[in-house]
Coordinates of C-alpha atoms in Angstrom, one line a residue:
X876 CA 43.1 5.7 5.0
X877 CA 40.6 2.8 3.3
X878 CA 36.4 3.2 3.9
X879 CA 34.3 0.2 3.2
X880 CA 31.2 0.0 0.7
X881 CA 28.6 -2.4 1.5
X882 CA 27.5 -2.4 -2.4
X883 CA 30.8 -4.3 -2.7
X884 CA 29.4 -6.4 -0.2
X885 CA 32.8 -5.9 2.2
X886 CA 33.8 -3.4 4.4
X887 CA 36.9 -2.6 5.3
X888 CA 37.7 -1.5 8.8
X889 CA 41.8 -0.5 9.2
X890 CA 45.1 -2.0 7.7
X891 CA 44.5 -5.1 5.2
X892 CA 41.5 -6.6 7.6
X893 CA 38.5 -6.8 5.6
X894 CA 34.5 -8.2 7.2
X895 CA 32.2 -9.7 4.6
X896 CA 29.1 -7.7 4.3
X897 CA 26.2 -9.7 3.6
X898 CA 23.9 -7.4 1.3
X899 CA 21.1 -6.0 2.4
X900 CA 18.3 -5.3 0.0
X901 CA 15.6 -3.7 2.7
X902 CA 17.4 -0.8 4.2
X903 CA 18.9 2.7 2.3
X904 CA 20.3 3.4 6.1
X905 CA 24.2 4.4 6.5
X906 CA 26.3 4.0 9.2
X907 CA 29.5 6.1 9.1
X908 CA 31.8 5.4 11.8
X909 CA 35.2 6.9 12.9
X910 CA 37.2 5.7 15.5
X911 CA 39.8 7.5 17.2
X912 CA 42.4 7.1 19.7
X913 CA 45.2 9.2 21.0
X914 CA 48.2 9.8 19.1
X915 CA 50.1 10.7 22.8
X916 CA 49.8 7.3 23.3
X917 CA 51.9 5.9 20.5
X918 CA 55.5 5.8 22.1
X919 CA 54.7 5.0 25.8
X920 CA 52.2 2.5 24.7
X921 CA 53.6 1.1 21.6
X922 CA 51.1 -1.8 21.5
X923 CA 47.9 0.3 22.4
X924 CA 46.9 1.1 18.8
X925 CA 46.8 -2.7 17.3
X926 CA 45.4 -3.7 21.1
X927 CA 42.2 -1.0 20.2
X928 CA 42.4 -2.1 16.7
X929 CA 41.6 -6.2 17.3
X930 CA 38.8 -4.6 19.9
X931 CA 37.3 -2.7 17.1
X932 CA 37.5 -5.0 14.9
X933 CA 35.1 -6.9 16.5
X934 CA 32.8 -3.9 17.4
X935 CA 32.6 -4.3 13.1
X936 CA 32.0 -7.4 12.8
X937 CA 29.0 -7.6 15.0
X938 CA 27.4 -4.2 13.9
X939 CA 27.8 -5.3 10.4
X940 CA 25.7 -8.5 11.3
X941 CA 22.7 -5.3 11.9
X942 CA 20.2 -4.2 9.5
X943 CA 22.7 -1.3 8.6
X944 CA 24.9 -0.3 6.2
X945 CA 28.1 0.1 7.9
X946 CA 31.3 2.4 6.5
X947 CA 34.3 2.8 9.2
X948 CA 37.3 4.6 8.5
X949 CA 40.2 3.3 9.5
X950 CA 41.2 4.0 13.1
X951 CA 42.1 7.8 13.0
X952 CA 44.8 9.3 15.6
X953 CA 45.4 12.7 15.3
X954 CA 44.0 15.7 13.5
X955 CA 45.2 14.9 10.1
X956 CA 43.9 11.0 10.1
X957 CA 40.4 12.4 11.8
X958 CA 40.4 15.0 8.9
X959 CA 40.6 12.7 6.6
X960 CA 38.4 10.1 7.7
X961 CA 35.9 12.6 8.1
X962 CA 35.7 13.8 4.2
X963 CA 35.5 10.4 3.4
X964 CA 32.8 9.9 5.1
X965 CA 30.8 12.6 4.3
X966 CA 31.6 12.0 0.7
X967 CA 29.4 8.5 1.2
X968 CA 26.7 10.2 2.2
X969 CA 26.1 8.5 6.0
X970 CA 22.6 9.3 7.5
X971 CA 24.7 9.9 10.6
X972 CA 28.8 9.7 11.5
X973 CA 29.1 7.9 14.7
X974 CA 32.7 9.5 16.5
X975 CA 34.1 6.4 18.0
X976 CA 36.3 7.2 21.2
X977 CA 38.2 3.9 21.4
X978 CA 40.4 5.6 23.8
X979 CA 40.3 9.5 25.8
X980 CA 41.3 12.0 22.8
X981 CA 41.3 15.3 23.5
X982 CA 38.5 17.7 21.9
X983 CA 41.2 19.8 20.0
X984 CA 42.3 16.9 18.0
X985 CA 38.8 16.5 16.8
X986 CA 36.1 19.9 17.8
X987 CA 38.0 21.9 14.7
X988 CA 37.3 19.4 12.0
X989 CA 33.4 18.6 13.4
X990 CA 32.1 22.2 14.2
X991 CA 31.7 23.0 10.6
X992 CA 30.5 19.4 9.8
X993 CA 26.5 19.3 8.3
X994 CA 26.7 15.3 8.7
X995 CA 24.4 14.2 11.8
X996 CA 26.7 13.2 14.6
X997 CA 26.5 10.5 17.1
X998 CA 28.7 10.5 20.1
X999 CA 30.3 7.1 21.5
X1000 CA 32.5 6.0 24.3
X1001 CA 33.5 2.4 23.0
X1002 CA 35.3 0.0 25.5
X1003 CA 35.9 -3.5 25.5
X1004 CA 34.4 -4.8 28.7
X1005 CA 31.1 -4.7 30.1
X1006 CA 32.1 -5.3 33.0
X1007 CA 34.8 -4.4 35.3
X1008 CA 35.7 -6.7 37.7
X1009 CA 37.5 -5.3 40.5
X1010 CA 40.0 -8.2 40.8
X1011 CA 41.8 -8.0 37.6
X1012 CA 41.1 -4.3 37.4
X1013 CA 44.5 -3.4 36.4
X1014 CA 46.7 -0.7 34.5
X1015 CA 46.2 -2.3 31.5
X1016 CA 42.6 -3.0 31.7
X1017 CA 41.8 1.0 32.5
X1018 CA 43.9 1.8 29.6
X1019 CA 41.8 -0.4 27.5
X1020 CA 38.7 1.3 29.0
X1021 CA 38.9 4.7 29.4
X1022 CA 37.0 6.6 26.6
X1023 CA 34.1 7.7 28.4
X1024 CA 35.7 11.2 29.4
X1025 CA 37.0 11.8 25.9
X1026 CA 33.1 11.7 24.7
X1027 CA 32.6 14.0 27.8
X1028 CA 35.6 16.6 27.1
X1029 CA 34.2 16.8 22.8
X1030 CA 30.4 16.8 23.8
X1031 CA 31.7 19.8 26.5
X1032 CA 33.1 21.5 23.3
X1033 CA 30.4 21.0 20.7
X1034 CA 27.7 21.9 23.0
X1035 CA 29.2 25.5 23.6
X1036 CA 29.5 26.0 20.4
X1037 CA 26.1 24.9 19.3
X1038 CA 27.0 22.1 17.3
X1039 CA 23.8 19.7 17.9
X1040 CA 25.0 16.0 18.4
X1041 CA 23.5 12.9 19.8
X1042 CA 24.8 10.7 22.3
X1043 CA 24.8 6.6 22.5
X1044 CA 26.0 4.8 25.6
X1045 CA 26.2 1.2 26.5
X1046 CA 28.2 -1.6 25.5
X1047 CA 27.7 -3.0 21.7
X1048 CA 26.9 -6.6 22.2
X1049 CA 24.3 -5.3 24.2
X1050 CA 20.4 -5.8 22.1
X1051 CA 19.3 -2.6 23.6
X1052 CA 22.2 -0.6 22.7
X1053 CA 21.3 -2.1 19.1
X1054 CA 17.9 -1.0 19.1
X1055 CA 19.1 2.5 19.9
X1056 CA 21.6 2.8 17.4
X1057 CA 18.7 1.8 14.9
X1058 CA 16.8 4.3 15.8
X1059 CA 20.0 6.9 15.8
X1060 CA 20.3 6.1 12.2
X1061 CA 16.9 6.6 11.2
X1062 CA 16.8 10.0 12.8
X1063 CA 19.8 11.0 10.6
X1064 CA 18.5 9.8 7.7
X1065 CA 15.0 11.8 8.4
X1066 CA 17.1 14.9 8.7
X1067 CA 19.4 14.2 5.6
X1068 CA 16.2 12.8 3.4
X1069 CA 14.2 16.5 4.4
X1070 CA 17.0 18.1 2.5
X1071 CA 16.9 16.3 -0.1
X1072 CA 13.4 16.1 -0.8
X1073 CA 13.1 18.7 -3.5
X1074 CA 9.4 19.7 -2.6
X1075 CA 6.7 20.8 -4.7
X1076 CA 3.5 22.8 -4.5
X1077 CA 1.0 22.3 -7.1
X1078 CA -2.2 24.6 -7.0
X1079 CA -0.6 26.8 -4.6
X1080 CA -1.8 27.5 -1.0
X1081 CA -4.9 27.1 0.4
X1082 CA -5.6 30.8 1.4
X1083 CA -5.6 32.0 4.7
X1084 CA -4.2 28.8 6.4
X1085 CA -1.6 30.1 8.2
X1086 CA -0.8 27.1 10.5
X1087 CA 0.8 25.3 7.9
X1088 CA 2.8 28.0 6.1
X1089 CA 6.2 27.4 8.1
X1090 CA 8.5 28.1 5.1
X1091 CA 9.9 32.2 6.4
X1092 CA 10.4 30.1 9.9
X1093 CA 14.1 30.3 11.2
X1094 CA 14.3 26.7 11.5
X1095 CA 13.1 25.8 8.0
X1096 CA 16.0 28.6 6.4
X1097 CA 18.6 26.7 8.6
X1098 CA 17.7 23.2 7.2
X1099 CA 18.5 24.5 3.8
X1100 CA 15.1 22.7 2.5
X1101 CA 14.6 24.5 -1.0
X1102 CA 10.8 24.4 -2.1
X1103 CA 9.4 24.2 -5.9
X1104 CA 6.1 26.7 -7.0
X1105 CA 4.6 24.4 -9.9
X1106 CA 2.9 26.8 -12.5
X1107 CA -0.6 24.7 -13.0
X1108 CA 0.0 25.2 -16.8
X1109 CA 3.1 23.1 -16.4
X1110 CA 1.5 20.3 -14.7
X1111 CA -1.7 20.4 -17.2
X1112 CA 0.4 20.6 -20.3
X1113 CA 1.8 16.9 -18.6
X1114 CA -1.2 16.0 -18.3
X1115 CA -2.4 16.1 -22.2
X1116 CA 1.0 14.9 -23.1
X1117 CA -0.1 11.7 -21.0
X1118 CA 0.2 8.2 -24.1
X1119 CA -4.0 6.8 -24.0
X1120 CA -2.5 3.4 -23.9
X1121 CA -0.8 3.8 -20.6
X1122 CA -3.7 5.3 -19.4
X1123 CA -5.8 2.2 -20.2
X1124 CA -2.9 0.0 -18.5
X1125 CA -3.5 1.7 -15.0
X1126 CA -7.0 1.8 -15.6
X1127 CA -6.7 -2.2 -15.2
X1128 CA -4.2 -2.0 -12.7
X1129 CA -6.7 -0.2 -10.6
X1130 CA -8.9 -3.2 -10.6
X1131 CA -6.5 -5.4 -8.8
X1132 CA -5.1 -2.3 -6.3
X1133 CA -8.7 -1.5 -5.8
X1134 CA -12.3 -2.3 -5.1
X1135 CA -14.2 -0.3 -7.7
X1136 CA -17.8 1.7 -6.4
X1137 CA -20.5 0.6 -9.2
X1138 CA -21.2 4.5 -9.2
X1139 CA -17.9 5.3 -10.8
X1140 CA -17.9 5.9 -14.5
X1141 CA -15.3 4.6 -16.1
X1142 CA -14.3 8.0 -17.5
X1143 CA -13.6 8.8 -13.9
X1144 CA -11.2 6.2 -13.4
X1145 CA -9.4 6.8 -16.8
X1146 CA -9.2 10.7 -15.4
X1147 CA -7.7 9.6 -12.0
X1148 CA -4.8 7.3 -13.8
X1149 CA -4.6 10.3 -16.5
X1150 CA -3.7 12.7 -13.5
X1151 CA -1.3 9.6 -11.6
X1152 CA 0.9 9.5 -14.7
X1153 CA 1.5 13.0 -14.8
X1154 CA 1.8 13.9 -11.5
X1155 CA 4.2 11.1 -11.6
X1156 CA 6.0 12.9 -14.7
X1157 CA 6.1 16.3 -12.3
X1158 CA 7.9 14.5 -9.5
X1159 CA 10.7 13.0 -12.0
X1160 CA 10.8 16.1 -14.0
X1161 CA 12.2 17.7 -10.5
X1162 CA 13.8 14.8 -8.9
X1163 CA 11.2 15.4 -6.1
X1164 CA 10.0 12.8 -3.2
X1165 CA 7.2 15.0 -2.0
X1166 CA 4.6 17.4 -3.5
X1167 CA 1.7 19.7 -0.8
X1168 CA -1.2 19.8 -3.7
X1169 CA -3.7 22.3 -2.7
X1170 CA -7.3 20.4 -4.2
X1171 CA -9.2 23.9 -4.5
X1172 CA -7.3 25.3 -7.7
X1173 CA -6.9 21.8 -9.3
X1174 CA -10.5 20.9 -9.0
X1175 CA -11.5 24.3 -10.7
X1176 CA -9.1 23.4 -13.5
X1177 CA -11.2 22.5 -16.0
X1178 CA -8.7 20.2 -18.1
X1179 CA -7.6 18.3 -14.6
X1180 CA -10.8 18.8 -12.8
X1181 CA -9.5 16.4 -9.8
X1182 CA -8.3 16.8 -6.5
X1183 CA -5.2 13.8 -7.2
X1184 CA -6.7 12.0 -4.1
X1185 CA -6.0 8.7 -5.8
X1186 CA -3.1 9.5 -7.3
X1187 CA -1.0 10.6 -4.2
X1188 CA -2.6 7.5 -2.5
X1189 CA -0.9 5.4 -4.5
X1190 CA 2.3 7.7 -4.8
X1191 CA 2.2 7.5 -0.6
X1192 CA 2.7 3.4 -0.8
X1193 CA 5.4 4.1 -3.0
X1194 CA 7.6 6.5 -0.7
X1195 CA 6.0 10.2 -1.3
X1196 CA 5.7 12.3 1.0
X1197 CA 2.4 14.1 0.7
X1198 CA 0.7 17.4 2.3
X1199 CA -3.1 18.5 1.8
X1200 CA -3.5 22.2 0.9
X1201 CA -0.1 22.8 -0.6
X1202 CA 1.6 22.0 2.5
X1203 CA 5.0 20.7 1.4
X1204 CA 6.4 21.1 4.8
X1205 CA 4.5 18.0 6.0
X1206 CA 4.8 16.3 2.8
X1207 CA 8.7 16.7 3.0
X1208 CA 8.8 15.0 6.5
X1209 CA 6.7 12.6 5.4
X1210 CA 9.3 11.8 2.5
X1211 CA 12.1 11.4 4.7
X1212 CA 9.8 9.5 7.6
X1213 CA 9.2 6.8 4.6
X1214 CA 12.8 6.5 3.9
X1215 CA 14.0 5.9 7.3
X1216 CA 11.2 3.4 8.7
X1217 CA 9.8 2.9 5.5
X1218 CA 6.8 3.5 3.2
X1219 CA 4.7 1.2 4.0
X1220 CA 4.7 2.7 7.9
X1221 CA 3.8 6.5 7.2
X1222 CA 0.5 8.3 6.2
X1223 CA -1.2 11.7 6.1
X1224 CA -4.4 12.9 8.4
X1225 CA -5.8 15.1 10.1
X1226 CA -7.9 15.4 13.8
X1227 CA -11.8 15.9 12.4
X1228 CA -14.1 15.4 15.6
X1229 CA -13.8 14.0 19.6
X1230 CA -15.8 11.3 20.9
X1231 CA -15.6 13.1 24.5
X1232 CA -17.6 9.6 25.8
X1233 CA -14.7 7.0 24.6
X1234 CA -11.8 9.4 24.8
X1235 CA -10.8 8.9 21.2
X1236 CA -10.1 11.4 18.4
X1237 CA -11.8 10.6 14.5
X1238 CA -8.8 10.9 12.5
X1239 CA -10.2 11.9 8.6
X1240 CA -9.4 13.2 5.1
X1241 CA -11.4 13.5 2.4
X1242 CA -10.4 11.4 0.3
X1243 CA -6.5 10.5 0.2
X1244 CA -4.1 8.4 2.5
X1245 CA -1.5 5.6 2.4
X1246 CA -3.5 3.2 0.8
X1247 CA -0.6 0.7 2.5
X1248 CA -2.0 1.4 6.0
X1249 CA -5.8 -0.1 4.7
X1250 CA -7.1 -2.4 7.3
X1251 CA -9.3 -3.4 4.4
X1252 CA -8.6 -3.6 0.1
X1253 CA -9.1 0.3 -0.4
X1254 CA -12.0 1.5 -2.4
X1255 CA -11.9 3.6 -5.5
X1256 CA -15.1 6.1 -4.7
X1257 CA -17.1 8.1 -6.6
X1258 CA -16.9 12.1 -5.4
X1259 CA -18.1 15.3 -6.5
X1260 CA -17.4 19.5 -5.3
X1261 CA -19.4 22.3 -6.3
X1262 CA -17.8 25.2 -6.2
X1263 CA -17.1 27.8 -9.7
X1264 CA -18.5 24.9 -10.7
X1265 CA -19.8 21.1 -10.2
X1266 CA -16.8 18.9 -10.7
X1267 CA -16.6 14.9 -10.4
X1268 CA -13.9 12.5 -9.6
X1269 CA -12.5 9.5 -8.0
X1270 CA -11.4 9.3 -4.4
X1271 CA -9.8 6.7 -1.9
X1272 CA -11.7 5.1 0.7
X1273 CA -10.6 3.1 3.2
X1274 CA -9.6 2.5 7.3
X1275 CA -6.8 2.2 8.8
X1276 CA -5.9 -1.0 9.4
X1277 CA -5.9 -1.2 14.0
X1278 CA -2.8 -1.1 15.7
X1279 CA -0.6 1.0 17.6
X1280 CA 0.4 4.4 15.9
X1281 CA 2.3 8.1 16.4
X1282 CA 0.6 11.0 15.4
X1283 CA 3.1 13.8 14.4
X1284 CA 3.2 17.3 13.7
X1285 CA 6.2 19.7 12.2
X1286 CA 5.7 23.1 13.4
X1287 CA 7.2 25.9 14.6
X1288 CA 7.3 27.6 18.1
X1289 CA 7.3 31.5 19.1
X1290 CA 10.9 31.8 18.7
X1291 CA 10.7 30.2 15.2
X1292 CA 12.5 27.2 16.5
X1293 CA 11.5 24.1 14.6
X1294 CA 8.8 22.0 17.2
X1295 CA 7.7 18.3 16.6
X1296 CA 4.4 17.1 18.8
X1297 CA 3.8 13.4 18.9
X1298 CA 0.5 11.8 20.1
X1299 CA 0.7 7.8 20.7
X1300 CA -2.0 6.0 20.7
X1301 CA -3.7 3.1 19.3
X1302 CA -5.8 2.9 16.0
X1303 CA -9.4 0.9 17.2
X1304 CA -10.7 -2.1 15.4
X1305 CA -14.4 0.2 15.0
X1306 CA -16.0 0.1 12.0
X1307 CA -17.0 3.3 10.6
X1308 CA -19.6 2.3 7.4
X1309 CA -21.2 5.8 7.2
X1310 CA -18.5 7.8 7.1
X1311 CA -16.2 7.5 4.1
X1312 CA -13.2 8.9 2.9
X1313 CA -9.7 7.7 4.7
X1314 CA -10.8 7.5 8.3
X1315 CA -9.9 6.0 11.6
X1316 CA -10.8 5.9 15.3
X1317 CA -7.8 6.6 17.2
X1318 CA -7.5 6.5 21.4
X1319 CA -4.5 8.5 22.4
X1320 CA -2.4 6.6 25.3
X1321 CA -2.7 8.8 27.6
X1322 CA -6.2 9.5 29.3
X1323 CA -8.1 12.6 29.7
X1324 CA -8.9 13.9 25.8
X1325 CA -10.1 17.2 27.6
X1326 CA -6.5 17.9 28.2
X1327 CA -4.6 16.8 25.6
X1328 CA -6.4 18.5 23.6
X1329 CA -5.9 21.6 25.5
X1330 CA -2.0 20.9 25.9
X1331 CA -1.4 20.4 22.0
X1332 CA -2.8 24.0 21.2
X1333 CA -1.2 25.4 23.9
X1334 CA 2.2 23.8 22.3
X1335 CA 0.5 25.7 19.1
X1336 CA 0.1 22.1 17.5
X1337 CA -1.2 22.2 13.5
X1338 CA -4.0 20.8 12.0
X1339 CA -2.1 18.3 9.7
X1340 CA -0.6 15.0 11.4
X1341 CA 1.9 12.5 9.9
X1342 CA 0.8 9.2 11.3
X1343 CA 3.4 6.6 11.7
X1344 CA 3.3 2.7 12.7
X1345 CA 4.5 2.0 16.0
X1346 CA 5.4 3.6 19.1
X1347 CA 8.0 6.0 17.5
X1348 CA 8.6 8.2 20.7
X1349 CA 12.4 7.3 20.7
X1350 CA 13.2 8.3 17.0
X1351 CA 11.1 11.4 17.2
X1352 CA 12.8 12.7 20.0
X1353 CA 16.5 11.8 18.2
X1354 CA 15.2 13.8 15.3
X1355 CA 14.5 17.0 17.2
X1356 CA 18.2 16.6 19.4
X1357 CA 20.0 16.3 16.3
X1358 CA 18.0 19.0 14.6
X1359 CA 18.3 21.2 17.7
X1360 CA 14.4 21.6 17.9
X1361 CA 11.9 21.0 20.5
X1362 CA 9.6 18.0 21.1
X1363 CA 7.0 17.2 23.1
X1364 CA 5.3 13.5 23.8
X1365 CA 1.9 14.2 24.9
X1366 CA 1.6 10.6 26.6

């Protein structure tokens, strides 16, 4: 049993055949795929096996032409080969295992060794034609393309025994089937990279927002999602053990990633890369991809005295997943939205105010956002809270650049299910000149803002969106079957 690795640019699919990988460079998505046939079938169909094997050896070569990382076993018959090719797998750390079903196989070869599996799984009834034409439909030609009841006799078995799985149909060569085995991946990757995030919450919760505080919720336990409380002494003693001379260095870096307001002091933009550099310290420190900051108890820390606006800006472009007022739920979807369609495609808002007239919704935050959505070069902004006390500092301010776009939120329903509520829509080339901060006017797709409005409370909707390039309907839905949880499109 041999598994390929596209870092050594090959992959090898069965026996001593081997596909040259070309290496991609723009994609941390992995394909693991195990195809099986029917071990029943070795002595009255001697020639079956190495017949399925040439048929899936081509099934390789084309996916491996796709902007995924592909890793096949080699064609697994019986329960000891599927075994096996499953650890393997899973020990390459696929964003989803696609089952193969080259041939019917009965669930009991294969429902033991997947029940227990915490790898996303796909589901795929592979045959050789796309068509079948009814002249030279033959013996041989059905026993070439029967699989699609073995997927139907393991999805039968899996589904009443709550195993969550997704399913793929269609013929390979075929773009759209493509497209939705993209999209597959991505949604397994968002569900492994939410694990994985290592969260963090620095300056705790913002009191008494409840909405956001999903982390007793059934559905967060069962993800396994493990969440880091960052004493605020930790993070400033970072921050005074932050080198002067890098400081200066980002300082003059901000000049180039910025537009600089003539009201901000340079002591202000010297505090904001200060703050960047140690926040960035904090992340590393904990191996951690996304951090909810809560801007009240940082702010009223006299020796940070910011709210990190710029900082997690930046950090955002970069691939961190970010959430206002400690939220580290959103900010760890975020994480795991960047990796999978990437982090130049995923921001942070939130719904501010309804323009009832124009049916469109003012998306805002104060002062923070993925300064790689920026229809414009972001500004660096001067910015100022009095609350124990009057405190000044640096924010981001900038539009999102127009386009279409997918609000999302991460919540969870009366049954503490996990619950994902998209809103599609399209981000409106309006200028907004006396309203700064990171803003943008967004029209929703479907008509009547009355109503959706109404709908997404009903659904018990949060305040704090994930806003994502693109139609991303398809993936979001994928996410929740895999996951188990509910979704709902409000198009």
């Amino acid at each position: 049993m041999s598994i390929g690795k596209v870092a050594t640019s090959k992959i090898s699919v069965a026996g001593s055949q081997t596909f040259v990988k070309k290496r991609i460079s723009d994609t941390h998505l992995k394909l693991g795929i195990i195809p099986v046939v029917f071990d029943f079938y070795d002595n009255p169909y001697p020639r079956l096996r190495s017949d399925l094997w040439r048929f899936f050896s081509q099934v390789a070569s084309d996916l491996n032409k796709t902007n995924l990382s592909i890793l096949a076993s080699d064609i697994a018959s019986g329960k000891d080969e599927i075994q096996k090719a499953s650890q393997l797998l899973s020990g390459e750390n696929v964003d989803i295992l696609l089952l193969a079903h080259l041939c019917y196989v009965p669930s009991g070869q294969i429902a033991p060794i997947l029940l227990d599996h915490k790898v996303p799984l796909l589901l795929w009834s592979a045959q050789p034609e796309m068509q079948l034409n009814p002249e030279y439909l033959d013996g041989n030609a059905i026993l070439m393309n029967h699989s699609v009841h073995g997927t139907m006799d393991i999805a039968n078995v899996l589904n009443r025994h709550s195993r969550k799985y997704g399913v793929i149909s269609g013929h390979w060569q075929n773009e759209k089937f493509i497209a939705e085995l993209h999209q597959w991946v991505q949604a397994g990757c968002v569900l492994r990279k939410m694990v994985e995030a290592n969260p963090l919450v620095l300056g705790g919760r913002f009191k008494d927002m409840l909405d956001l505080q999903l982390e007793h919720e059934d559905f967060i336990q069962e993800l396994g999602v493990k969440k880091t409380i960052i004493d605020l002494q930790e993070y400033v003693d970072l921050v005074n053990m932050v080198d002067e001379s890098l400081v200066q260095d980002r300082v003059q870096y901000y000049t180039h990633l910025f537009d600089l307001d003539k009201t901000l002091s340079p002591q202000l933009a010297r505090k904001s890369a200060k703050n960047e550099l140690a926040l960035r310290q904090l992340l590393k420190r904990y191996q951690s991809r996304a951090i909810g900051v809560n801007f009240v108890n940082l702010i009223n820390q006299t020796e940070v005295a910011d709210p990190l606006h710029v900082a997690v800006s930046i950090l955002m472009s970069e691939g961190v997943g970010y959430g206002a007022e400690g939220d580290w739920e959103t900010a760890m979807m975020m994480s795991a939205l960047q990796l999978a369609l990437g982090p130049k495609c995923v921001g942070f808002t939130e719904i501010f105010s309804v323009d009832y007239v124009n049916q469109r919704l003012l998306l805002k935050h104060w002062g923070e956002g993925n300064i790689s959505l920026a229809w414009e070069k972001p500004r660096l902004a001067y910015s100022e809270l009095d609350n124990i006390k009057k405190m000044e500092f640096a924010v981001c301010d900038f539009q999102y650049k127009p386009g279409v776009y997918t609000l999302l939120n991460l919540t969870a329903n009366n049954k503490s299910e996990g619950q994902l509520v998209s809103i599609p829509g399209v981000v409106e080339a309006v200028k907004l000149p006396s309203c700064g901060g990171v803003r943008a006017m967004f029209k929703p797709e479907r008509g009547g803002i009355e109503k959706l409005l109404a709908d997404y409370s009903y659904l018990g909707g949060g305040h704090h969106l994930v806003i994502m390039k693109g139609d991303m309907d398809s993936v979001c839905k994928k996410i929740s079957i895999l996951a188990g949880w509910n979704y709902f499109n409000l198009r």
